[in-house]
Coordinates of C-alpha atoms in Angstrom, one line a residue:
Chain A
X84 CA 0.0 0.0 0.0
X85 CA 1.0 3.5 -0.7
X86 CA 1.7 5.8 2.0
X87 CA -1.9 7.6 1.2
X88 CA -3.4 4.1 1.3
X89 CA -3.6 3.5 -1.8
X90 CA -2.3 0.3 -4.2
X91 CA 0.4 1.8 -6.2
X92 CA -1.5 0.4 -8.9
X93 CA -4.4 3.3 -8.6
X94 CA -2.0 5.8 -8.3
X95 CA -0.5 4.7 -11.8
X96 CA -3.7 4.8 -12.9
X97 CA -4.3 8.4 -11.6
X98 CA -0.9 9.2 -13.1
X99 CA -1.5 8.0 -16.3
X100 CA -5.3 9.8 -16.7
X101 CA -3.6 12.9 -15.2
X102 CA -0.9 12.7 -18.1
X103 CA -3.5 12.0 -20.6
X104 CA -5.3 14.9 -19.5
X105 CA -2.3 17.5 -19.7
X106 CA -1.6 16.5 -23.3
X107 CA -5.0 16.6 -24.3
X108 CA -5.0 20.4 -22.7
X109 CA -1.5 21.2 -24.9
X110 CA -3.1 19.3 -28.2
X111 CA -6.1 22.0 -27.8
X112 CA -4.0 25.1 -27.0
X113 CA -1.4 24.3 -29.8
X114 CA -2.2 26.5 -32.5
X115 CA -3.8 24.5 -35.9
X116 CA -1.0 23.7 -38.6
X117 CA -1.5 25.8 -41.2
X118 CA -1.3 23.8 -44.7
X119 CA -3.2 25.8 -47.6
X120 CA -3.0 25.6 -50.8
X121 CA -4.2 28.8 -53.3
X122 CA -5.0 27.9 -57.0
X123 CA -4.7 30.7 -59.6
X124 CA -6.1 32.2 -61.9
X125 CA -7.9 34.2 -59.4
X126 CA -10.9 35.9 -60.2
X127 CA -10.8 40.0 -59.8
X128 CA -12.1 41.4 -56.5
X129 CA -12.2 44.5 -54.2
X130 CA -9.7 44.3 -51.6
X131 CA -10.4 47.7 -50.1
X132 CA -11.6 46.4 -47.1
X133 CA -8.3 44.2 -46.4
X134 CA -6.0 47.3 -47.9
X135 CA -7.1 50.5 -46.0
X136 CA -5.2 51.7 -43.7
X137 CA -8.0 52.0 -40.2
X138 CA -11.5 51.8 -40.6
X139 CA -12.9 52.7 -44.5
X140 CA -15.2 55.7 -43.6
X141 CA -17.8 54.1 -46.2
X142 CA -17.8 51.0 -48.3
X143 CA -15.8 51.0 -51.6
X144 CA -17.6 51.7 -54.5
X145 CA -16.3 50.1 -57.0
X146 CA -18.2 47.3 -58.7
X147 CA -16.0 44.7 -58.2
X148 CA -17.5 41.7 -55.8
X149 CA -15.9 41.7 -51.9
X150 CA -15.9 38.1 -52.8
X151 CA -13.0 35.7 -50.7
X152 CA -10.2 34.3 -53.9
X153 CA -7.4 32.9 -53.9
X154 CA -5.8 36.6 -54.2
X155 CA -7.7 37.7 -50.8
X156 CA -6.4 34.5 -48.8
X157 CA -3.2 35.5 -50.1
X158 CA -3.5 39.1 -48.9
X159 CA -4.7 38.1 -45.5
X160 CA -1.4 35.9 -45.4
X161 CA 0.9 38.2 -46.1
X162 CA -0.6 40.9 -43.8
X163 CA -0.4 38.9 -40.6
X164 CA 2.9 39.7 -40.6
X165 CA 3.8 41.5 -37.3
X166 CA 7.6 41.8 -37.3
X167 CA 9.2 40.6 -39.9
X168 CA 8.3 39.9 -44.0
X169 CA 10.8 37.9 -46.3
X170 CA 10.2 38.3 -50.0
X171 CA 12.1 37.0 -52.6
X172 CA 10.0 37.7 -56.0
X173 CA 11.2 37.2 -59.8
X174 CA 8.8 39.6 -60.7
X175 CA 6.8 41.9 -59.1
X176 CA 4.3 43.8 -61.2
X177 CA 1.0 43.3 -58.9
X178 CA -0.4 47.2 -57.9
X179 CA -2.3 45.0 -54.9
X180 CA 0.2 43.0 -53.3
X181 CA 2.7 45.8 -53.5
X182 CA -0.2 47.9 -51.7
X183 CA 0.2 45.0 -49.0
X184 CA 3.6 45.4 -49.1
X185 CA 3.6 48.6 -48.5
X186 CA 1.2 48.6 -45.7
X187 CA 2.9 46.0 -43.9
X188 CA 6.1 48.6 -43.8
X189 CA 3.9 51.5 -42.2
X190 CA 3.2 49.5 -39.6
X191 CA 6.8 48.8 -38.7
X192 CA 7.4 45.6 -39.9
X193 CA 10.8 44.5 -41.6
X194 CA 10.4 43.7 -45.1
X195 CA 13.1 43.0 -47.0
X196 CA 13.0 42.3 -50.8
X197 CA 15.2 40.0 -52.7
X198 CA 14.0 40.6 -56.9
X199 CA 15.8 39.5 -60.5
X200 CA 17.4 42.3 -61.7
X201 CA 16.4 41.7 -65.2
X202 CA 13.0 42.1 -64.0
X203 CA 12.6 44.8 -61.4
X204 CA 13.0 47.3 -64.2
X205 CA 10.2 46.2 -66.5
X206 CA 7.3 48.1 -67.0
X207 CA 4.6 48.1 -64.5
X208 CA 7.4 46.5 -61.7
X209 CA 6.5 48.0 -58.3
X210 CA 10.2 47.3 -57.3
X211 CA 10.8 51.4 -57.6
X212 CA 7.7 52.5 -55.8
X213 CA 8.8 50.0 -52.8
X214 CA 12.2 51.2 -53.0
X215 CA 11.4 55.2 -52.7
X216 CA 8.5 54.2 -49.9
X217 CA 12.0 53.2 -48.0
X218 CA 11.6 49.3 -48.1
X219 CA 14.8 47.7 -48.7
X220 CA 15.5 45.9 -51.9
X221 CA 18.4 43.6 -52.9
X222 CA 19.2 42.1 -56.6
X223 CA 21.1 39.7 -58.1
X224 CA 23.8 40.6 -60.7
X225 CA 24.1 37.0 -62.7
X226 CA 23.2 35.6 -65.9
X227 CA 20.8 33.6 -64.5
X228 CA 17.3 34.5 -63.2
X229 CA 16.5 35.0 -59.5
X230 CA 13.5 33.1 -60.3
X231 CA 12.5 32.1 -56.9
X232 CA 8.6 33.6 -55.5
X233 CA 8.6 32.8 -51.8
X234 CA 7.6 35.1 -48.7
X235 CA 8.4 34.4 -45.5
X236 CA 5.9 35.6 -42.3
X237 CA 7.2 36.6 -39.0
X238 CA 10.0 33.8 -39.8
X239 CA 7.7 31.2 -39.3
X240 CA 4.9 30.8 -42.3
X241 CA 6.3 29.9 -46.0
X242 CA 4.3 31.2 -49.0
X243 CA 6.0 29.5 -52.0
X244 CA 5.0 28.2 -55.3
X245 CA 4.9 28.8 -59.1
X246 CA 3.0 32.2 -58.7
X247 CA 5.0 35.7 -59.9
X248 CA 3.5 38.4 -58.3
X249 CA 1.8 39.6 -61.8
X250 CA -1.7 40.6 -62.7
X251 CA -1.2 38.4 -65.5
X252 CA -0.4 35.4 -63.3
X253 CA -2.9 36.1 -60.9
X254 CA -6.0 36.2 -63.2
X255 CA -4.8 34.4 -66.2
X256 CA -2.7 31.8 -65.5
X257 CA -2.7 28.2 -63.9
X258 CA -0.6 28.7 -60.9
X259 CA -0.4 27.5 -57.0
X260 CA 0.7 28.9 -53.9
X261 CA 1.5 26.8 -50.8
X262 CA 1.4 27.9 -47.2
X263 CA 2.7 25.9 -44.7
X264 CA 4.4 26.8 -41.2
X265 CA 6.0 23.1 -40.8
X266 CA 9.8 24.2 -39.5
X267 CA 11.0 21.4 -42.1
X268 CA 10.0 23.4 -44.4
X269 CA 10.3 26.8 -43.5
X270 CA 14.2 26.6 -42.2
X271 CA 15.7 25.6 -45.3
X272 CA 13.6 28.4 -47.0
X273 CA 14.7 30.9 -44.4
X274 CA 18.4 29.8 -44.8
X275 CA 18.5 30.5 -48.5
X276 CA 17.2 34.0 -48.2
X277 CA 19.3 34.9 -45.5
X278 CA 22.3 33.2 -48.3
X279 CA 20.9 35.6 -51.2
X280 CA 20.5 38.6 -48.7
X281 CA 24.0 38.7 -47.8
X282 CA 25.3 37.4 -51.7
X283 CA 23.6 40.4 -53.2
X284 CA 24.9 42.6 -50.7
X285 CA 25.7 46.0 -52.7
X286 CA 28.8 45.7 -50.9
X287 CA 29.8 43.0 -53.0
X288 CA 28.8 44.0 -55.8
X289 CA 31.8 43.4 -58.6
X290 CA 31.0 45.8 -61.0
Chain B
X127 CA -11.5 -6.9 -6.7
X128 CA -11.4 -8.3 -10.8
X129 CA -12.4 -11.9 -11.5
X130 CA -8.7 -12.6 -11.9
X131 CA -8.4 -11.6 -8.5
X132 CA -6.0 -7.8 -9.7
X133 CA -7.8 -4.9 -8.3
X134 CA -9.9 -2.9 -10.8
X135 CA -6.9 -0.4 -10.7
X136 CA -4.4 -2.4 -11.6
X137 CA -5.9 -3.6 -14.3
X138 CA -6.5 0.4 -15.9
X139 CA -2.8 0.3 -15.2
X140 CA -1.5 -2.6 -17.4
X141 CA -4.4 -1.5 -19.8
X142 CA -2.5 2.4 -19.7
X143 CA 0.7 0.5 -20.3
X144 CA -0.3 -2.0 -23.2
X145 CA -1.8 1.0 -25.1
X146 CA 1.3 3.3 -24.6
X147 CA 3.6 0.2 -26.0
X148 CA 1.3 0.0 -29.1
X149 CA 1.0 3.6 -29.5
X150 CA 5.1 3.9 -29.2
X151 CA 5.4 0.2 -32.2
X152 CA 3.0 2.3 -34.6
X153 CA 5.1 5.6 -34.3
X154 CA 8.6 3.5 -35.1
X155 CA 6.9 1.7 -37.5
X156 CA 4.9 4.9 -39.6
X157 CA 7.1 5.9 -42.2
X158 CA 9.6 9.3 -41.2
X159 CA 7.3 12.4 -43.4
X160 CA 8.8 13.6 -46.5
X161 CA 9.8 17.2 -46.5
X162 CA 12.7 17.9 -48.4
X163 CA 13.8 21.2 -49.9
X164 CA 15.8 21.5 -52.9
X165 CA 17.2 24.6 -54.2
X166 CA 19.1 25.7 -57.7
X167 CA 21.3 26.2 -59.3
X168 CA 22.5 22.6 -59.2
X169 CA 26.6 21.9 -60.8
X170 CA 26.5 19.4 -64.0
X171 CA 26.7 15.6 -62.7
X172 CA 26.7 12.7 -64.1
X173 CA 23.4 10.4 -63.7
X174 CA 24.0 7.6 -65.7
X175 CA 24.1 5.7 -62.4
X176 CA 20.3 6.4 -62.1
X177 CA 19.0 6.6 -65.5
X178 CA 20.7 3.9 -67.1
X179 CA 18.4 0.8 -67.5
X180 CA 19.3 -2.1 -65.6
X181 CA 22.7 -2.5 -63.9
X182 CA 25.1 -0.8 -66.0
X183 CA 27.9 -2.7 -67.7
X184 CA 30.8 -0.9 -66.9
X185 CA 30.7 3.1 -65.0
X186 CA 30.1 5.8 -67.6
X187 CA 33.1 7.6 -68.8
X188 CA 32.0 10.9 -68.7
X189 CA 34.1 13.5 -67.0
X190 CA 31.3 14.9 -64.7
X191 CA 31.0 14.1 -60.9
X192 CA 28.9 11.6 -59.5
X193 CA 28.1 13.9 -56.5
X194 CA 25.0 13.9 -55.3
X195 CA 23.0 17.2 -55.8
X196 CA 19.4 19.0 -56.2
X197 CA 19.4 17.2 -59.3
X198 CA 20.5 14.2 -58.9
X199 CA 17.9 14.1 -55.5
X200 CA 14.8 15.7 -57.2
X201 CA 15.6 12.4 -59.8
X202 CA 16.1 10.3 -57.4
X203 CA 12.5 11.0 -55.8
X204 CA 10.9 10.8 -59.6
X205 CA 12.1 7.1 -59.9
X206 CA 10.4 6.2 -56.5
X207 CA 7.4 6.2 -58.6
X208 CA 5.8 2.4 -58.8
X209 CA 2.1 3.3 -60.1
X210 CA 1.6 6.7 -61.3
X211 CA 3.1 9.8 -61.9
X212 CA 1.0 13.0 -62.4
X213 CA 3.0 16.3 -63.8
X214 CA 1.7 19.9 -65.0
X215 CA 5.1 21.0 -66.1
X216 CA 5.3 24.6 -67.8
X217 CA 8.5 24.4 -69.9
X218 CA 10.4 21.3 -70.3
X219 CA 13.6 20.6 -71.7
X220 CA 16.0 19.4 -69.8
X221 CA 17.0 15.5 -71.6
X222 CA 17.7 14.3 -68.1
X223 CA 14.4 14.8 -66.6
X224 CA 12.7 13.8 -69.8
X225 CA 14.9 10.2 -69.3
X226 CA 13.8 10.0 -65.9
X227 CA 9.9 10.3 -67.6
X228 CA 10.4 8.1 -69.9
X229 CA 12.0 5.2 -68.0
X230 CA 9.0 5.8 -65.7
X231 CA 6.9 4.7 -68.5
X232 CA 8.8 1.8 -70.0
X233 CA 8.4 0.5 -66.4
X234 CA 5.3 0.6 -66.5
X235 CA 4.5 3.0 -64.1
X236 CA 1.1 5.7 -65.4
X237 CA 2.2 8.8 -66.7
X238 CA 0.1 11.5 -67.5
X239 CA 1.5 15.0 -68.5
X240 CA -0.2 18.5 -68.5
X241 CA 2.4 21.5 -70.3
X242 CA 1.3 24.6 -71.5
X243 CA 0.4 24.9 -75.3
X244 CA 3.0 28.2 -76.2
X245 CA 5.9 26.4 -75.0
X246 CA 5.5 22.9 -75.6
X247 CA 6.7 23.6 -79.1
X248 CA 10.2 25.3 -78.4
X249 CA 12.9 24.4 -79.5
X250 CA 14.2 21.5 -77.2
X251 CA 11.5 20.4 -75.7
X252 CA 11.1 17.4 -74.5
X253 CA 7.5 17.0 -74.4
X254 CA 7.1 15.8 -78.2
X255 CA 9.5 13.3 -77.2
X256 CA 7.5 12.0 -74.2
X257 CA 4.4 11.8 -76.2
X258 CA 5.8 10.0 -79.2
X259 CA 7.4 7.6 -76.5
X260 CA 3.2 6.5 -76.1
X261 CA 3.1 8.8 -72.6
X262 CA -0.4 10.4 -72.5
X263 CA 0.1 14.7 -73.0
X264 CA -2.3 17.2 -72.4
X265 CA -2.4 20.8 -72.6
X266 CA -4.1 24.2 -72.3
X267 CA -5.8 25.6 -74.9
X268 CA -6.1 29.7 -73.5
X269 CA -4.0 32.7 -73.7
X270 CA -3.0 32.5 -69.9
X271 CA 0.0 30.5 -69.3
X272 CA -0.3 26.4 -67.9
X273 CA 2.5 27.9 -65.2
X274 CA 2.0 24.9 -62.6
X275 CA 5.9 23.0 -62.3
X276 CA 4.6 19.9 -60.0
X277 CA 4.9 16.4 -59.8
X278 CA 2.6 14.0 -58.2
X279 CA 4.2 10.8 -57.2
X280 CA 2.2 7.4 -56.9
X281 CA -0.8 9.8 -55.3
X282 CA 1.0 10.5 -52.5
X283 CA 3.9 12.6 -52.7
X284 CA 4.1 16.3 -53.8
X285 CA 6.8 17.8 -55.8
X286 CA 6.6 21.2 -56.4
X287 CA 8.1 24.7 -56.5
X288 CA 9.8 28.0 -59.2
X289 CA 11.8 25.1 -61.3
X290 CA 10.7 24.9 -64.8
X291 CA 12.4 21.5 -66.2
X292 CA 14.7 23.1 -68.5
X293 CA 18.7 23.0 -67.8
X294 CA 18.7 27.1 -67.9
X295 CA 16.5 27.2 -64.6
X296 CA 18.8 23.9 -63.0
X297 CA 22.4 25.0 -63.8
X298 CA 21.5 29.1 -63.9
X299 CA 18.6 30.2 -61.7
X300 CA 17.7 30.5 -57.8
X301 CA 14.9 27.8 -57.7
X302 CA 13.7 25.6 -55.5
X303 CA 11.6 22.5 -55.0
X304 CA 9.5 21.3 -52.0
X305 CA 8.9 17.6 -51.5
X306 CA 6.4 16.3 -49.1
X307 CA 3.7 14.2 -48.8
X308 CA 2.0 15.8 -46.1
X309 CA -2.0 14.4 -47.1
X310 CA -3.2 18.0 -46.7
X311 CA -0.7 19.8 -49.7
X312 CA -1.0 16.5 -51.6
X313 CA -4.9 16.2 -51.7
X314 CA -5.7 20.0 -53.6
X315 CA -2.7 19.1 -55.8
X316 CA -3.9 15.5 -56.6
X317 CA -7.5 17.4 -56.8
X318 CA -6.5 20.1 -59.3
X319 CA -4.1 17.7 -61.8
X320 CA -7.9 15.8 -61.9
X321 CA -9.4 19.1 -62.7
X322 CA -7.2 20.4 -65.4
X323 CA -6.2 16.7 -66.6
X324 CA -10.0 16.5 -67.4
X325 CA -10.5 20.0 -68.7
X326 CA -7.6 19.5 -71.6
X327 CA -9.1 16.7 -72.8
X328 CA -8.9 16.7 -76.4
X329 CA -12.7 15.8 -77.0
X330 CA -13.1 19.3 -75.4
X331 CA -11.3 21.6 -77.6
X332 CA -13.3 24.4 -78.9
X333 CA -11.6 25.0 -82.3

């Protein structure tokens, strides 16, 4: 007998429900994984409401449906951001997500940009506009493209896929976007922007 | 007391116990999750060692290294294949890839490809190749791009990411490529290859 009178064998038994119990309590508080997938082309919508800085003082009136797409989800995404943003984009023409962009660094957050320096200087990039609103912007200088189109939220979600930030991609074409927040996934992804941050370093620039 | 004579609570104790031993034989047994990240550019190798068919006679003579790299790993998880292998490829050219496609198919393994109509007929691509090989090709018939780059593996693995299969974006670009088989990024994938796989069915063309 245990010294409270009881077998040891209940007070396993407590043990073991009390265990039970706590891990049932952390499996409920743990946040949900998040795993979504986006599927382009995306249908055009009114994002005023997510894009705004405060409170709209009246609803926008343009005729476009307030309807949730895949280019909403991906807005709400990005703007959860609280501290830090990550983007490396081959191309970067989209007026909307560079609105989000752009939002995201009045509120303080870090963003920095990693682009393909072929492409920043098309027409229609929103590379320059980012650039002058004070966001800071890196570039490669190789033959090759810079062709990756991930973001990186608050260090911890991946956005990835075949998706460049385009209108043309984003209404017209066949294209996927993946968010996850499983560390497997995210570290590598993390690791190779902070490689291409410091690679295309101005200071290192050899021209 | 229990018919075998244990007290009740000894009984919720070996009970606790047996279930925790299973519960600890599934986990070793459950295969590890695949999440493997790949990026580009990837140096020239040699993969005769994986493409050739059967054992090869003697090692191929080729000057590259045998070193393993994103390459040689993203091939590497293409031959896993045993039943089916579902791709939506935008541009592809690179001969190696299109090898590891083909010996898919002359294993008997179901491929089915999806490319985009505009670049399917470039000059070296492999996809007229593949189809004259007797693998099953599909494409887009709009003005928006077919911009997916994804492989499905046997329904249950995911590969996807920036790389288009052309040796420009693997010895020249920043890509990358995710592989998991996480049921919840597989599933929408596996969903929309159905999707588009059905909607570029021939018998559907409009013109």
């Amino acid at each position: 007998m245990s010294p409270a009178g009881l077998p040891p064998a209940s007070l396993l038994a407590v043990a073991a429900a009390a265990a039970l119990a706590v891990a049932a309590v952390a499996a409920w508080r743990r946040p949900r994984p998040v795993r979504e997938v986006l599927f382009f082309p995306s249908r055009p919508c009114c994002l005023e409401a997510l894009l705004a800085e405060g409170a709209p003082a009246r609803p926008c009136p343009c005729p476009l449906p307030r309807a949730e797409t895949s280019l909403s989800r991906l807005v709400r995404r990005l703007l959860s951001a609280r501290r830090s943003l990550d983007l490396c984009i081959f191309s970067f023409s989209c007026p909307q997500l560079a609105r989000a962009v752009h939002l995201l660094h009045r509120r303080g957050v870090r963003v920095r940009l990693v682009t393909d320096a072929q492409y920043m200087g098309l027409h229609g990039s929103q590379i320059g506009r980012l650039r002058h609103a004070g966001i800071q912007v890196r570039h490669d200088q190789h033959s090759g493209y810079m062709h990756h189109k991930f973001a990186i939220v608050d260090r911890r979600m991946l956005i990835t896929g075949s998706l460049n930030w385009t209108t043309q991609a984003i209404q017209s074409n066949r294209e996927n976007v993946l968010v996850v927040d499983d560390a497997a996934c995210v570290k590598p992804f993390l690791d190779e922007f902070e490689r291409i941050w410091d690679e295309y370093n101005p200071a290192h620039y050899s021209f």
